[in-house]
Amino acid sequence: MIVEVSTLTTLLLAMVVLFVGKLINRQVSFFRNYDIPEPVTGGLFVSIIIAILHMRGISFSFDSELSSALLLAFYSSIGLSARLSTLIQGGRALMVFLGLLIVLLLLQDFMGITIASMLGLDPVVGLIAGSISLTGGHGTAIAWAPQLQEAFGVENAVELGAVAATFGLVLGGFTGGPLAERLIRKYKLKSNSKEHITIGSRFNEEHELIDAQSTMFALFMIVLAMVLGSYISDYASSNGLFLPEFVGCLFAGILITNLLPLIVPRLQWSGATPSLAMISDVSLGLFLAMSLMAMKLWELAAMAGPLLVILAVQTVMILLFVYFIVFRVMGKDYDAAVMSSGFVGIGLGATSNAMANMTAVTQHYGASLKSFVVVPLAGAFFVDIANSVVLQLFMDMLN
């Protein structure tokens, strides 16, 4: 029996997932102390219940109509929080971070192909369990499946990619925070920023006044960035440049928050406000909750074995790479620790996973504005272009 879940009911269940995650993190100190994102905790718990119901013959089909709008709202709020001074400071860090991501793409594909060959599998399976699904996520895995089927005859490329991407999404959420926690405690790192954190609010802090007027104005700015972002993406596409809509919203937010005070000096808009952070937190939480509660864990069980061996090796590899290389190259400071958690999120899931990891860390230890500029810019746009080039390189080698 398949239960069709409407848009509003999907939203209601996503809220339940968030409340469950908050309850678990509040009751289980491990999840709270090691900065496991609440949507990941609640999403995995609910997806296990859904998997049990599936085994009893009850399946669910969730409506994802609101999911894309929440993602656009989230990236718009990130752009609105980015001041020009922070962007200038993050310029060099962005290039270095992107360079490290390109190295990771090469390592993931090389490692996947090597382990698959050692296990007697088709090397293409290792490529699927590499940067296609891990750094690329579900969208990239689905997008590349037809080409893999045509070039290599891999008939179950979609299923393999979905399993690998799901595995990465879960592991990325459960390992990024603890890794940053380890780095922060070992090197006694502290946030030097006096700004309000980009998403949500810190644990156990007194909340600044969030009234109806400030919330309405922040919401207006987000919707304005979403509308402008859609026009930016459409214009880029009409001129032969594929620009995902959420990247357009990110750029639109950056333009608005930096140009608006110059155009209308009397307008009181500082960018990173508590109201904006609250809306951003809710948008990201609901988006992740919708994504995670819709996971089909039974597909993991159905395709376990050698594929999971490859994914386990990939997970260990990226954690070692981030701990010993990324953290040190990025400056070995608090911002580097926060970006390290984001790096794990990108390498084992998606940019939204990275943002959830960094949100959990900053709610615990304080703001890191540079991280919330560098990571989404690198992970939301540039890495997809680099991944396409790297994947084509390895596909040519396998041919």
Short mmCIF file of C-alpha atoms in Angstrom, two decimals:
data_model
loop_
_atom_site.label_atom_id
_atom_site.label_comp_id
_atom_site.label_asym_id
_atom_site.label_seq_id
_atom_site.Cartn_x
_atom_site.Cartn_y
_atom_site.Cartn_z
CA MET A 1 0.00 0.00 0.00
CA ILE A 2 1.38 3.40 -1.04
CA VAL A 3 0.24 6.41 0.99
CA GLU A 4 0.32 9.69 -0.96
CA VAL A 5 1.31 12.47 1.44
CA SER A 6 0.07 15.97 0.52
CA THR A 7 2.17 19.14 0.57
CA LEU A 8 0.77 20.40 3.88
CA THR A 9 1.02 16.99 5.52
CA THR A 10 4.63 16.67 4.32
CA LEU A 11 5.35 20.06 5.91
CA LEU A 12 3.67 18.96 9.14
CA LEU A 13 5.72 15.75 9.25
CA ALA A 14 8.92 17.71 8.55
CA MET A 15 8.14 19.84 11.60
CA VAL A 16 7.63 16.67 13.63
CA VAL A 17 11.03 15.45 12.43
CA LEU A 18 12.64 18.67 13.67
CA PHE A 19 10.94 18.41 17.07
CA VAL A 20 12.03 14.78 17.35
CA GLY A 21 15.62 15.77 16.50
CA LYS A 22 15.59 18.56 19.09
CA LEU A 23 14.18 16.18 21.71
CA ILE A 24 16.79 13.49 20.99
CA ASN A 25 19.66 15.99 21.04
CA ARG A 26 18.37 17.47 24.29
CA GLN A 27 18.07 14.06 25.97
CA VAL A 28 21.17 12.39 24.51
CA SER A 29 24.24 14.45 25.34
CA PHE A 30 26.38 12.67 22.72
CA PHE A 31 24.44 14.20 19.82
CA ARG A 32 24.47 17.65 21.42
CA ASN A 33 28.10 17.64 22.56
CA TYR A 34 29.39 16.42 19.19
CA ASP A 35 27.33 18.87 17.15
CA ILE A 36 25.11 16.40 15.28
CA PRO A 37 22.55 18.53 13.37
CA GLU A 38 19.05 18.17 14.78
CA PRO A 39 17.43 17.55 11.34
CA VAL A 40 19.90 14.68 10.78
CA THR A 41 19.13 13.11 14.16
CA GLY A 42 15.37 13.38 13.74
CA GLY A 43 15.42 12.56 10.03
CA LEU A 44 17.33 9.32 10.50
CA PHE A 45 15.09 8.28 13.41
CA VAL A 46 11.90 8.86 11.42
CA SER A 47 13.33 7.24 8.26
CA ILE A 48 14.01 4.08 10.31
CA ILE A 49 10.35 4.04 11.38
CA ILE A 50 9.29 4.52 7.74
CA ALA A 51 11.58 1.66 6.69
CA ILE A 52 9.94 -0.63 9.28
CA LEU A 53 6.51 0.32 7.95
CA HIS A 54 7.73 -0.36 4.41
CA MET A 55 8.72 -3.89 5.43
CA ARG A 56 5.17 -4.32 6.70
CA GLY A 57 3.76 -3.28 3.34
CA ILE A 58 3.11 0.42 3.95
CA SER A 59 5.07 2.91 1.81
CA PHE A 60 4.92 6.69 1.66
CA SER A 61 5.23 9.10 -1.25
CA PHE A 62 6.03 12.61 0.01
CA ASP A 63 5.24 15.79 -1.88
CA SER A 64 8.46 17.79 -2.32
CA GLU A 65 6.87 20.97 -3.73
CA LEU A 66 7.86 23.09 -0.72
CA SER A 67 11.33 21.61 -0.52
CA SER A 68 12.78 23.62 -3.41
CA ALA A 69 11.27 26.88 -2.11
CA LEU A 70 12.82 26.29 1.33
CA LEU A 71 16.21 25.65 -0.29
CA LEU A 72 15.97 28.92 -2.23
CA ALA A 73 14.97 30.82 0.92
CA PHE A 74 17.93 29.36 2.78
CA TYR A 75 20.52 30.32 0.15
CA SER A 76 18.96 33.77 -0.20
CA SER A 77 19.41 34.32 3.53
CA ILE A 78 23.05 33.20 3.33
CA GLY A 79 23.67 35.76 0.58
CA LEU A 80 21.92 38.46 2.58
CA SER A 81 24.27 37.76 5.49
CA ALA A 82 27.42 38.24 3.40
CA ARG A 83 28.94 41.70 3.65
CA LEU A 84 31.48 42.91 1.11
CA SER A 85 34.22 43.11 3.75
CA THR A 86 33.68 39.45 4.61
CA LEU A 87 33.67 38.49 0.93
CA ILE A 88 37.01 40.25 0.41
CA GLN A 89 38.47 38.47 3.42
CA GLY A 90 37.19 35.15 2.11
CA GLY A 91 38.50 35.62 -1.45
CA ARG A 92 41.79 33.79 -0.98
CA ALA A 93 40.20 31.25 1.35
CA LEU A 94 37.57 30.50 -1.31
CA MET A 95 40.23 29.68 -3.92
CA VAL A 96 42.18 27.50 -1.48
CA PHE A 97 39.02 25.72 -0.32
CA LEU A 98 37.98 25.05 -3.92
CA GLY A 99 41.45 23.74 -4.71
CA LEU A 100 41.18 21.28 -1.82
CA LEU A 101 37.76 20.18 -3.07
CA ILE A 102 39.24 19.44 -6.52
CA VAL A 103 41.94 17.31 -4.87
CA LEU A 104 39.16 15.49 -3.00
CA LEU A 105 37.26 14.82 -6.25
CA LEU A 106 40.36 13.19 -7.75
CA LEU A 107 40.97 11.14 -4.60
CA GLN A 108 37.35 9.96 -4.40
CA ASP A 109 37.25 8.71 -7.98
CA PHE A 110 40.71 7.14 -7.82
CA MET A 111 39.88 5.45 -4.52
CA GLY A 112 36.49 4.24 -5.72
CA ILE A 113 37.83 2.73 -8.94
CA THR A 114 40.78 1.12 -7.13
CA ILE A 115 38.71 -0.50 -4.35
CA ALA A 116 36.04 -1.67 -6.83
CA SER A 117 38.74 -3.34 -8.96
CA MET A 118 40.26 -5.02 -5.88
CA LEU A 119 36.82 -6.39 -4.97
CA GLY A 120 36.31 -7.74 -8.49
CA LEU A 121 33.61 -5.22 -9.37
CA ASP A 122 33.20 -3.17 -12.51
CA PRO A 123 35.43 -0.07 -12.04
CA VAL A 124 32.45 2.06 -13.06
CA VAL A 125 30.76 1.01 -9.80
CA GLY A 126 33.69 2.61 -7.99
CA LEU A 127 33.22 5.77 -10.04
CA ILE A 128 29.55 5.86 -9.03
CA ALA A 129 30.60 5.43 -5.40
CA GLY A 130 33.06 8.29 -5.86
CA SER A 131 32.53 11.96 -6.62
CA ILE A 132 29.39 11.33 -8.68
CA SER A 133 27.31 10.41 -5.65
CA LEU A 134 29.33 11.59 -2.67
CA THR A 135 30.32 15.13 -3.60
CA GLY A 136 27.64 15.38 -6.28
CA GLY A 137 24.76 14.06 -4.21
CA HIS A 138 21.48 12.60 -5.45
CA GLY A 139 21.00 15.18 -8.20
CA THR A 140 24.38 14.55 -9.84
CA ALA A 141 23.99 10.78 -9.47
CA ILE A 142 20.65 10.85 -11.28
CA ALA A 143 21.91 13.29 -13.92
CA TRP A 144 24.93 11.14 -14.83
CA ALA A 145 23.11 7.78 -14.78
CA PRO A 146 21.95 7.86 -18.46
CA GLN A 147 25.48 8.61 -19.66
CA LEU A 148 26.91 5.76 -17.57
CA GLN A 149 24.25 3.40 -18.91
CA GLU A 150 24.99 4.38 -22.48
CA ALA A 151 28.79 4.40 -22.23
CA PHE A 152 29.35 1.41 -19.93
CA GLY A 153 26.07 -0.51 -19.90
CA VAL A 154 25.46 -0.04 -16.17
CA GLU A 155 21.72 -0.66 -16.02
CA ASN A 156 21.30 0.02 -12.29
CA ALA A 157 23.34 3.25 -12.26
CA VAL A 158 20.42 5.22 -10.77
CA GLU A 159 19.93 2.76 -7.91
CA LEU A 160 23.66 2.51 -7.17
CA GLY A 161 23.98 6.28 -7.20
CA ALA A 162 20.97 6.72 -4.92
CA VAL A 163 22.37 4.25 -2.39
CA ALA A 164 25.81 5.87 -2.38
CA ALA A 165 24.36 9.39 -2.09
CA THR A 166 22.05 8.33 0.76
CA PHE A 167 24.92 6.70 2.63
CA GLY A 168 26.99 9.85 2.20
CA LEU A 169 24.17 12.11 3.34
CA VAL A 170 23.84 10.21 6.62
CA LEU A 171 27.57 9.82 7.29
CA GLY A 172 28.30 13.43 6.34
CA GLY A 173 25.78 14.62 8.92
CA PHE A 174 27.09 12.34 11.64
CA THR A 175 30.84 12.88 11.18
CA GLY A 176 31.37 16.56 10.26
CA GLY A 177 30.33 17.97 13.63
CA PRO A 178 32.35 15.55 15.79
CA LEU A 179 35.44 16.18 13.65
CA ALA A 180 35.15 19.96 14.18
CA GLU A 181 34.48 19.34 17.88
CA ARG A 182 37.71 17.36 18.11
CA LEU A 183 39.73 20.09 16.38
CA ILE A 184 38.24 22.91 18.48
CA ARG A 185 38.90 21.14 21.77
CA LYS A 186 42.36 19.87 20.84
CA TYR A 187 43.64 23.28 19.73
CA LYS A 188 41.48 25.31 22.18
CA LEU A 189 39.97 27.38 19.38
CA LYS A 190 37.50 30.23 19.90
CA SER A 191 35.37 32.43 17.68
CA ASN A 192 36.76 35.94 17.28
CA SER A 193 33.58 37.28 15.69
CA LYS A 194 31.19 39.45 17.67
CA GLU A 195 28.53 39.14 14.97
CA HIS A 196 25.32 37.18 15.41
CA ILE A 197 25.73 33.68 14.04
CA THR A 198 24.57 33.24 10.45
CA ILE A 199 21.92 30.60 11.10
CA GLY A 200 19.84 30.14 14.24
CA SER A 201 21.07 31.18 17.68
CA ARG A 202 23.72 29.90 20.06
CA PHE A 203 22.78 27.38 22.74
CA ASN A 204 21.99 28.88 26.15
CA GLU A 205 22.30 32.49 24.97
CA GLU A 206 19.77 35.23 25.59
CA HIS A 207 17.90 35.98 22.39
CA GLU A 208 17.93 39.47 20.98
CA LEU A 209 14.52 41.00 20.37
CA ILE A 210 12.84 39.44 17.35
CA ASP A 211 9.60 41.28 16.72
CA ALA A 212 7.01 41.14 13.95
CA GLN A 213 8.44 44.13 12.08
CA SER A 214 12.03 42.84 11.92
CA THR A 215 10.84 39.36 10.94
CA MET A 216 8.55 40.70 8.22
CA PHE A 217 11.33 42.87 6.80
CA ALA A 218 13.81 39.97 6.81
CA LEU A 219 11.22 37.80 5.07
CA PHE A 220 10.65 40.55 2.49
CA MET A 221 14.39 40.69 1.77
CA ILE A 222 14.56 36.91 1.38
CA VAL A 223 11.66 36.82 -1.09
CA LEU A 224 13.19 39.76 -2.98
CA ALA A 225 16.45 37.82 -3.28
CA MET A 226 14.56 34.70 -4.40
CA VAL A 227 12.76 36.61 -7.16
CA LEU A 228 15.91 38.42 -8.30
CA GLY A 229 17.85 35.14 -8.10
CA SER A 230 15.42 33.40 -10.44
CA TYR A 231 15.89 36.20 -12.99
CA ILE A 232 19.68 35.93 -12.67
CA SER A 233 19.55 32.17 -13.27
CA ASP A 234 17.19 32.55 -16.24
CA TYR A 235 19.39 35.24 -17.79
CA ALA A 236 22.51 33.10 -17.36
CA SER A 237 20.77 30.07 -18.90
CA SER A 238 19.55 32.11 -21.89
CA ASN A 239 23.19 33.06 -22.53
CA GLY A 240 24.46 29.49 -22.45
CA LEU A 241 25.64 29.36 -18.81
CA PHE A 242 23.87 26.86 -16.57
CA LEU A 243 23.38 28.49 -13.18
CA PRO A 244 21.29 26.60 -10.60
CA GLU A 245 18.49 28.75 -9.22
CA PHE A 246 19.73 28.51 -5.64
CA VAL A 247 23.12 29.87 -6.75
CA GLY A 248 21.32 32.78 -8.41
CA CYS A 249 19.53 33.44 -5.10
CA LEU A 250 22.85 33.35 -3.25
CA PHE A 251 24.33 35.96 -5.59
CA ALA A 252 21.15 38.05 -5.45
CA GLY A 253 21.33 38.13 -1.66
CA ILE A 254 24.97 39.25 -1.78
CA LEU A 255 24.11 42.04 -4.24
CA ILE A 256 21.12 43.25 -2.21
CA THR A 257 22.81 43.32 1.18
CA ASN A 258 25.84 45.23 -0.15
CA LEU A 259 24.19 47.61 -2.66
CA LEU A 260 20.96 48.48 -0.86
CA PRO A 261 22.61 50.58 1.91
CA LEU A 262 24.39 52.57 -0.81
CA ILE A 263 21.19 53.15 -2.78
CA VAL A 264 18.98 53.85 0.24
CA PRO A 265 21.31 55.09 3.04
CA ARG A 266 18.46 55.65 5.49
CA LEU A 267 17.38 52.04 5.31
CA GLN A 268 18.31 50.14 8.45
CA TRP A 269 19.68 46.86 7.08
CA SER A 270 22.81 45.30 8.51
CA GLY A 271 22.46 41.89 6.87
CA ALA A 272 23.15 39.37 9.63
CA THR A 273 20.18 40.00 11.95
CA PRO A 274 18.61 37.64 14.48
CA SER A 275 15.36 37.58 12.44
CA LEU A 276 17.23 36.59 9.27
CA ALA A 277 19.15 33.92 11.16
CA MET A 278 15.90 32.52 12.57
CA ILE A 279 14.25 32.26 9.14
CA SER A 280 17.42 30.74 7.70
CA ASP A 281 17.52 28.15 10.48
CA VAL A 282 13.89 27.16 9.95
CA SER A 283 14.29 26.95 6.16
CA LEU A 284 17.38 24.74 6.33
CA GLY A 285 15.92 22.55 9.06
CA LEU A 286 12.68 21.90 7.21
CA PHE A 287 14.49 21.28 3.91
CA LEU A 288 16.80 18.69 5.48
CA ALA A 289 13.94 17.10 7.41
CA MET A 290 11.95 16.65 4.20
CA SER A 291 14.99 15.18 2.44
CA LEU A 292 15.99 12.78 5.21
CA MET A 293 12.55 11.49 6.13
CA ALA A 294 12.06 10.55 2.45
CA MET A 295 15.20 8.36 2.43
CA LYS A 296 14.61 4.76 1.38
CA LEU A 297 16.84 2.92 3.82
CA TRP A 298 15.72 -0.46 2.48
CA GLU A 299 17.61 0.33 -0.73
CA LEU A 300 20.78 0.46 1.37
CA ALA A 301 20.08 -3.02 2.71
CA ALA A 302 19.21 -4.36 -0.74
CA MET A 303 22.54 -3.19 -2.21
CA ALA A 304 24.85 -3.73 0.76
CA GLY A 305 28.12 -5.62 0.70
CA PRO A 306 30.95 -4.56 -1.61
CA LEU A 307 29.38 -1.16 -2.32
CA LEU A 308 29.31 -0.33 1.39
CA VAL A 309 32.94 -1.41 1.67
CA ILE A 310 33.86 1.19 -0.94
CA LEU A 311 31.79 3.84 0.83
CA ALA A 312 33.32 3.00 4.22
CA VAL A 313 36.82 3.43 2.79
CA GLN A 314 35.75 6.71 1.18
CA THR A 315 34.44 7.97 4.52
CA VAL A 316 37.67 7.16 6.36
CA MET A 317 39.69 8.77 3.56
CA ILE A 318 37.82 12.08 3.63
CA LEU A 319 37.93 12.32 7.43
CA LEU A 320 41.71 11.81 7.41
CA PHE A 321 42.11 14.25 4.52
CA VAL A 322 40.13 16.93 6.33
CA TYR A 323 41.75 16.37 9.73
CA PHE A 324 45.38 16.34 8.58
CA ILE A 325 45.27 18.56 5.46
CA VAL A 326 42.18 20.76 5.05
CA PHE A 327 42.20 22.11 8.61
CA ARG A 328 45.88 23.02 8.44
CA VAL A 329 45.85 24.49 4.93
CA MET A 330 42.80 26.63 5.76
CA GLY A 331 44.65 28.30 8.65
CA LYS A 332 44.37 25.97 11.67
CA ASP A 333 42.05 28.43 13.43
CA TYR A 334 38.38 28.46 14.49
CA ASP A 335 37.17 29.35 10.98
CA ALA A 336 39.22 26.46 9.60
CA ALA A 337 37.58 24.05 12.07
CA VAL A 338 34.09 25.21 11.08
CA MET A 339 34.99 24.97 7.37
CA SER A 340 36.34 21.48 8.00
CA SER A 341 32.90 20.35 9.17
CA GLY A 342 31.47 21.93 6.01
CA PHE A 343 34.08 20.20 3.85
CA VAL A 344 32.99 16.83 5.23
CA GLY A 345 29.35 17.74 4.53
CA ILE A 346 30.13 18.57 0.89
CA GLY A 347 32.38 15.55 0.35
CA LEU A 348 29.89 13.11 1.85
CA GLY A 349 26.55 14.55 0.86
CA ALA A 350 25.63 17.99 -0.33
CA THR A 351 26.12 21.68 0.38
CA SER A 352 22.98 21.72 2.53
CA ASN A 353 24.59 18.99 4.63
CA ALA A 354 27.68 21.16 4.98
CA MET A 355 25.59 24.12 6.12
CA ALA A 356 23.82 21.96 8.71
CA ASN A 357 27.17 20.80 10.10
CA MET A 358 28.50 24.36 10.35
CA THR A 359 25.24 25.55 11.90
CA ALA A 360 25.52 22.94 14.65
CA VAL A 361 29.13 23.93 15.36
CA THR A 362 28.52 27.70 15.42
CA GLN A 363 25.44 27.31 17.62
CA HIS A 364 27.77 25.64 20.10
CA TYR A 365 30.90 27.81 19.81
CA GLY A 366 30.03 31.09 18.07
CA ALA A 367 29.93 32.80 14.68
CA SER A 368 32.21 32.13 11.71
CA LEU A 369 31.10 34.51 8.97
CA LYS A 370 33.95 33.57 6.63
CA SER A 371 32.84 29.92 6.66
CA PHE A 372 29.29 30.82 5.66
CA VAL A 373 30.60 32.72 2.63
CA VAL A 374 33.37 30.38 1.46
CA VAL A 375 31.64 27.00 1.84
CA PRO A 376 28.31 27.71 0.05
CA LEU A 377 30.03 29.56 -2.80
CA ALA A 378 32.49 26.71 -3.35
CA GLY A 379 30.03 23.90 -2.71
CA ALA A 380 26.94 25.30 -4.41
CA PHE A 381 28.44 26.25 -7.75
CA PHE A 382 32.17 25.89 -8.42
CA VAL A 383 32.53 22.31 -7.24
CA ASP A 384 29.82 21.08 -9.62
CA ILE A 385 31.76 22.49 -12.57
CA ALA A 386 35.00 20.93 -11.33
CA ASN A 387 33.24 17.61 -10.69
CA SER A 388 32.00 17.48 -14.29
CA VAL A 389 35.53 17.95 -15.60
CA VAL A 390 37.01 15.33 -13.24
CA LEU A 391 34.27 12.80 -14.01
CA GLN A 392 34.77 13.20 -17.75
CA LEU A 393 38.50 12.66 -17.26
CA PHE A 394 38.00 9.38 -15.42
CA MET A 395 35.32 8.20 -17.84
CA ASP A 396 37.72 8.77 -20.74
CA MET A 397 40.36 6.76 -18.86
CA LEU A 398 37.94 3.86 -18.27
CA ASN A 399 36.93 3.88 -21.93
#
